[in-house]
Coordinates of C-alpha atoms in Angstrom, one line a residue:
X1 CA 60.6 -27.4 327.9
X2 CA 57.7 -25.7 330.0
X3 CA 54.4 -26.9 329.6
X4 CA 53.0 -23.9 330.0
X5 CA 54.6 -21.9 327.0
X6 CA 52.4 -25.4 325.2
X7 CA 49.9 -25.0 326.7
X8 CA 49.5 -21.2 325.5
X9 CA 49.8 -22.4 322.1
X10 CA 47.0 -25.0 322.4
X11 CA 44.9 -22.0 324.2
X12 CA 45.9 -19.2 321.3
X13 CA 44.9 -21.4 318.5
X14 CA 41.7 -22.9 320.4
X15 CA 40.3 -19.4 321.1
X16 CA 40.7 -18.3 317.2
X17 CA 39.0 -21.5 316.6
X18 CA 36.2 -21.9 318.9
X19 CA 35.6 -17.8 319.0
X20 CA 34.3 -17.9 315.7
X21 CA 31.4 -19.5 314.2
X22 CA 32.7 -20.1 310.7
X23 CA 35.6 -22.4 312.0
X24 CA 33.7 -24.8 314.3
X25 CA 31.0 -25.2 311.3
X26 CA 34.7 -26.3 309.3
X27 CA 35.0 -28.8 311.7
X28 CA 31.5 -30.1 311.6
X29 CA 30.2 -29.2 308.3
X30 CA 32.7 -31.0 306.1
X31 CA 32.9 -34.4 307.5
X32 CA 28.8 -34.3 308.8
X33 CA 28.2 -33.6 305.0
X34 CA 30.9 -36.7 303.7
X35 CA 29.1 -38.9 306.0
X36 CA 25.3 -37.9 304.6
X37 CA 26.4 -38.4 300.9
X38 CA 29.1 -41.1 301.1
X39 CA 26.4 -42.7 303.4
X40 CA 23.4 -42.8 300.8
X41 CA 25.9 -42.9 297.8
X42 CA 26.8 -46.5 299.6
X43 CA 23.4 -47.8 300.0
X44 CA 22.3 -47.7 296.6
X45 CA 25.8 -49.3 295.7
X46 CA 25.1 -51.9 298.4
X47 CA 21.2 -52.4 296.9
X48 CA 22.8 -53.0 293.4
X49 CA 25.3 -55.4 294.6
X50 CA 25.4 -58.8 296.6
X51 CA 28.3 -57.2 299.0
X52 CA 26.8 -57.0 302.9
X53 CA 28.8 -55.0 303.9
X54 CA 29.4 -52.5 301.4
X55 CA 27.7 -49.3 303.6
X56 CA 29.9 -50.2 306.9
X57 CA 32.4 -50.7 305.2
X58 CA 32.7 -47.5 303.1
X59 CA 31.5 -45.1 305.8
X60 CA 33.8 -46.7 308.6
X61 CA 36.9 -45.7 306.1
X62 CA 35.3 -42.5 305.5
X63 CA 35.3 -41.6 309.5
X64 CA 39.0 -43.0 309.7
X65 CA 40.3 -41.1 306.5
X66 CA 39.0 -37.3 308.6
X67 CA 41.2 -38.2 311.4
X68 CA 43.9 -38.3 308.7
X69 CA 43.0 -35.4 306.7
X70 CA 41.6 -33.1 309.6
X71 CA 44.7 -33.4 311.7
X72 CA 47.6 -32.8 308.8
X73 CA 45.0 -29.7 307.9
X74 CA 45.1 -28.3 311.7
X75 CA 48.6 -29.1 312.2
X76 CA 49.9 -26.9 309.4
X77 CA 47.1 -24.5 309.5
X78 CA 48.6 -23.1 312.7
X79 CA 51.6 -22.2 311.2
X80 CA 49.3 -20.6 308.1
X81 CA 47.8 -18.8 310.8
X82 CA 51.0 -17.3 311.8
X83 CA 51.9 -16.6 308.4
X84 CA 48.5 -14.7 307.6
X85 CA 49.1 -12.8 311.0
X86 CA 52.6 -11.6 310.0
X87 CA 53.3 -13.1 313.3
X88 CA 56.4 -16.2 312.7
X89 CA 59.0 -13.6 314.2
X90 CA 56.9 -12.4 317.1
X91 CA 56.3 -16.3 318.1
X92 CA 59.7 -17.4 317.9
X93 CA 61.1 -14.1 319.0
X94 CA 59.7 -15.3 322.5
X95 CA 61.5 -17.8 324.7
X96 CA 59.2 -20.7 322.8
X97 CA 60.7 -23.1 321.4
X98 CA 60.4 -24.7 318.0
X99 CA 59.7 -28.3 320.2
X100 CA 57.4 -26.7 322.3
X101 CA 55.9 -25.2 319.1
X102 CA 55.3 -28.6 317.3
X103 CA 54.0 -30.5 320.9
X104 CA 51.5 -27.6 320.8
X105 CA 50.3 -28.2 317.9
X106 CA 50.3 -32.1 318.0
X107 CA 48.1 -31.5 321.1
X108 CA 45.2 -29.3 318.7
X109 CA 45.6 -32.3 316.3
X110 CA 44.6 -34.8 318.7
X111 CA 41.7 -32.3 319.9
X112 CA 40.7 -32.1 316.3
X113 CA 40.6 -35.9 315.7
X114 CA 38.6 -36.3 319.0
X115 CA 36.1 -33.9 318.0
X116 CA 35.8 -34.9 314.2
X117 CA 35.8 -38.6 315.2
X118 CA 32.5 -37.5 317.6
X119 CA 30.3 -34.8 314.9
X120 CA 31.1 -38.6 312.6
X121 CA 30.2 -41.5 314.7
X122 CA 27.1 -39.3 315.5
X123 CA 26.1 -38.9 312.0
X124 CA 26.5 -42.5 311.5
X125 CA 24.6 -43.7 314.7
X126 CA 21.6 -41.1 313.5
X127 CA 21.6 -41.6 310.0
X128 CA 22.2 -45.7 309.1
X129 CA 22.3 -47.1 312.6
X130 CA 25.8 -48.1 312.4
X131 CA 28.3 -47.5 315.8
X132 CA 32.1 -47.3 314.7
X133 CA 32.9 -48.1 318.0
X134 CA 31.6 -52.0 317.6
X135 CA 35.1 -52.5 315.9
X136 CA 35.7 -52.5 319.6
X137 CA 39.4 -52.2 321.2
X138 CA 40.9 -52.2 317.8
X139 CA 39.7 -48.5 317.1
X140 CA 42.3 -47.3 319.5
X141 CA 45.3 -48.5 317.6
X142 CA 43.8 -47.5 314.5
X143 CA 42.6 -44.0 315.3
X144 CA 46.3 -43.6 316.9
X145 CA 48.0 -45.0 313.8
X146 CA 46.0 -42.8 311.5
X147 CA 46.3 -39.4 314.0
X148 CA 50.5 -39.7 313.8
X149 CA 49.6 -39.9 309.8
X150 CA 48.0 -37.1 309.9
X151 CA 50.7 -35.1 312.1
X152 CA 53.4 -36.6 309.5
X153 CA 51.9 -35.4 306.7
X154 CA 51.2 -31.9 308.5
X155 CA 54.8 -31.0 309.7
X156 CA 55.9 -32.5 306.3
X157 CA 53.6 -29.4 304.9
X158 CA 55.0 -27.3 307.7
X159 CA 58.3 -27.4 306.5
X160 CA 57.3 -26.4 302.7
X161 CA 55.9 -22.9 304.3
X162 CA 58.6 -21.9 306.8
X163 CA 60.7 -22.2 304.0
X164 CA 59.0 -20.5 301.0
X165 CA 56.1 -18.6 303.1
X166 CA 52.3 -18.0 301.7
X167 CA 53.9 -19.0 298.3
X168 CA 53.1 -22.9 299.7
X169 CA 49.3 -21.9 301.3
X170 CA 48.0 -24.3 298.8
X171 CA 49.9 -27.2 300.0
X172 CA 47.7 -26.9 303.2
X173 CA 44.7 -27.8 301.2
X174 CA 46.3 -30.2 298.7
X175 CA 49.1 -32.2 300.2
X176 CA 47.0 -34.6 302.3
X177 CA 44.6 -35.6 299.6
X178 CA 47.5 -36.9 297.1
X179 CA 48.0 -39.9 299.7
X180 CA 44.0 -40.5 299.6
X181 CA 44.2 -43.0 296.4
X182 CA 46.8 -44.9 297.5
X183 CA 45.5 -45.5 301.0
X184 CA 43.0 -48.0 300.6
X185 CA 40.1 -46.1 302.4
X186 CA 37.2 -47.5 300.2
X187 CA 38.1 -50.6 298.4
X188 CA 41.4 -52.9 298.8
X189 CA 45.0 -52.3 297.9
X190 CA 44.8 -55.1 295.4
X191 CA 42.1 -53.3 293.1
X192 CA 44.8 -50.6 292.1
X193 CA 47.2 -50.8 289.3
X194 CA 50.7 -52.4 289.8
X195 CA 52.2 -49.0 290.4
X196 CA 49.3 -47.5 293.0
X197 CA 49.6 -51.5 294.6
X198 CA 53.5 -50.6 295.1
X199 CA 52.9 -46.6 296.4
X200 CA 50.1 -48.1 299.2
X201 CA 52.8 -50.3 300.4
X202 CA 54.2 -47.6 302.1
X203 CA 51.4 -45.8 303.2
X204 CA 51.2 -46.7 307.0
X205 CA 47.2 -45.5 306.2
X206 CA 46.3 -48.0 304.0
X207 CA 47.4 -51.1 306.5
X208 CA 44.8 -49.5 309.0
X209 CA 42.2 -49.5 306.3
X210 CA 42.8 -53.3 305.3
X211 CA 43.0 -54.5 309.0
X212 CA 39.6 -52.4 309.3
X213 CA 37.9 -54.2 306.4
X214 CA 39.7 -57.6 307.2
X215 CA 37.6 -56.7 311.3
X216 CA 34.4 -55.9 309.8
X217 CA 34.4 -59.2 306.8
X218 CA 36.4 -62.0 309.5
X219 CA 35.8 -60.6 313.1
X220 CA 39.6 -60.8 313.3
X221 CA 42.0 -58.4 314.1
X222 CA 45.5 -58.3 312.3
X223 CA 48.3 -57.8 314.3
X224 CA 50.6 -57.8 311.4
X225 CA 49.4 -55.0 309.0
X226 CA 49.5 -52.5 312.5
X227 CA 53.2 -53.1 313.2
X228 CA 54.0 -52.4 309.8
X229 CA 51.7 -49.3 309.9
X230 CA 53.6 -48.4 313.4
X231 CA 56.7 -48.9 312.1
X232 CA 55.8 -46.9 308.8
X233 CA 54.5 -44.3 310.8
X234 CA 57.0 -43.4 313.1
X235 CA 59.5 -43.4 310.1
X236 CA 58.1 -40.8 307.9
X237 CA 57.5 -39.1 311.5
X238 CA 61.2 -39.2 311.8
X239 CA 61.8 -37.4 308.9
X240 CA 58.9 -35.2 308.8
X241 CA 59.9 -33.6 312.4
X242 CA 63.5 -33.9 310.5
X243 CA 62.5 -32.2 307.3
X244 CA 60.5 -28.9 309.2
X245 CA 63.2 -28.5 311.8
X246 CA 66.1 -28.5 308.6
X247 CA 63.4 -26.4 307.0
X248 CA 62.9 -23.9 309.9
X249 CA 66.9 -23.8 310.1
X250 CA 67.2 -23.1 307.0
X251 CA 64.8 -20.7 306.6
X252 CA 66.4 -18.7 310.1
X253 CA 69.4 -18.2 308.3
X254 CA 67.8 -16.4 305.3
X255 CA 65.8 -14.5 308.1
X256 CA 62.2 -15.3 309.6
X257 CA 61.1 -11.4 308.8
X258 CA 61.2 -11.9 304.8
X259 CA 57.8 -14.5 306.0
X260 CA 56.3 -11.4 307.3
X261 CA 56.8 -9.7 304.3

């Protein structure tokens, strides 16, 4: 492993990125423009209802949710960018490897989440005067939880398009958002039918968003619901890493070039 052949992957990707207006406006577009109408959406819920802490407790799983969403999207968008390029063979043609491929793009993830996590907290402090960061110490473990959900779901996605190409682009946009019911980010686990109760179970997401709302209603932080999210977590890691290196093996044998097609 050289940390400079990852370290050219995190500077490739950052220049297409940051070279071109359009993409840093993706960045702070979407989730400045979730936080404006979530955010007054939440007030006139909260002036209807008898609930306190209805607005923090909506927009503080709204900020969380991006870091999910934002990182699986960056994570398998940089192999979509190889794909669009016609350029899978020419990067694994090199002496890269496929590990120093996926620490490369683990490493933009995490620069994604810091950077959506800032354009947010801003909007939050400017708009309703609430600071995400009075959860205090416990944002660390969540925002860590949350960011190795987002890179599961991403090489999970990754492994669909080595293996069947641009015919799985939509995946990219799609995948993510299927675990967004189930998660918990607005209301509790127990509002949702047996069936959606079961699926959120093992969802290492929706532990983080129940220990966040159990933080903002108690003042209490618990320790159980984030070592079953860790352990969750690193399992469905496991065998998303698992899944896009079979995938990539696979799809070597059948020959990288037909991608390129």
């Amino acid at each position: 492993m050289k940390m400079y052949r990852i370290l050219a992957i995190v500077r490739r990707h950052s220049l297409l990125t940051f070279r071109r207006f359009d993409r840093i406006l993706n960045i702070v577009y979407w989730p400045f423009l979730n936080i404006v109408l979530w955010g007054v959406t939440s007030e006139w819920m909260q002036q209807q209802s008898s609930l306190p802490l209805i607005v923090p407790m909506i927009l503080s799983g709204l900020v969380l949710w991006q870091i999910v969403f934002r990182v699986n999207l960056e994570t398998a968008k940089g192999l979509l960018e190889e794909l669009l390029n016609h350029n899978v063979v020419n990067i694994f043609s090199t002496p890269l490897t496929l590990f120093e491929w996926v620490l490369g793009t683990m490493i933009l993830g995490a620069i994604n989440m810091v950077l959506v996590m800032s354009t947010c907290s801003l909007a939050l402090w400017l708009f309703y005067g609430i600071n995400i960061f009075a959860l205090g110490w416990s944002i660390i473990p969540f925002m860590i939880s949350l960011l190795i959900s987002g890179w599961s779901i991403g090489f999970l996605i990754c492994g669909f398009l080595i293996n069947w190409g641009l015919k799985a682009q939509d995946f990219v946009f799609t995948i993510g958002w299927l675990f967004a019911p189930f998660s918990a980010i607005y209301y509790p686990i127990s509002v949702l039918p047996s069936i959606g109760r079961t699926i959120g179970r093992f969802l290492p997401m929706s532990y983080v968003f129940e220990s966040m709302r159990s933080l903002l209603e108690t003042g209490t932080f618990p320790p159980r619901f984030m070592m079953i999210s860790f352990f969750l977590n690193f399992l469905y890691f496991s065998l998303s890493l698992f899944f896009f290196w079979s995938m990539f093996e696979h799809s070597k044998t059948k020959g990288l070039a037909r991608l390129d097609g």
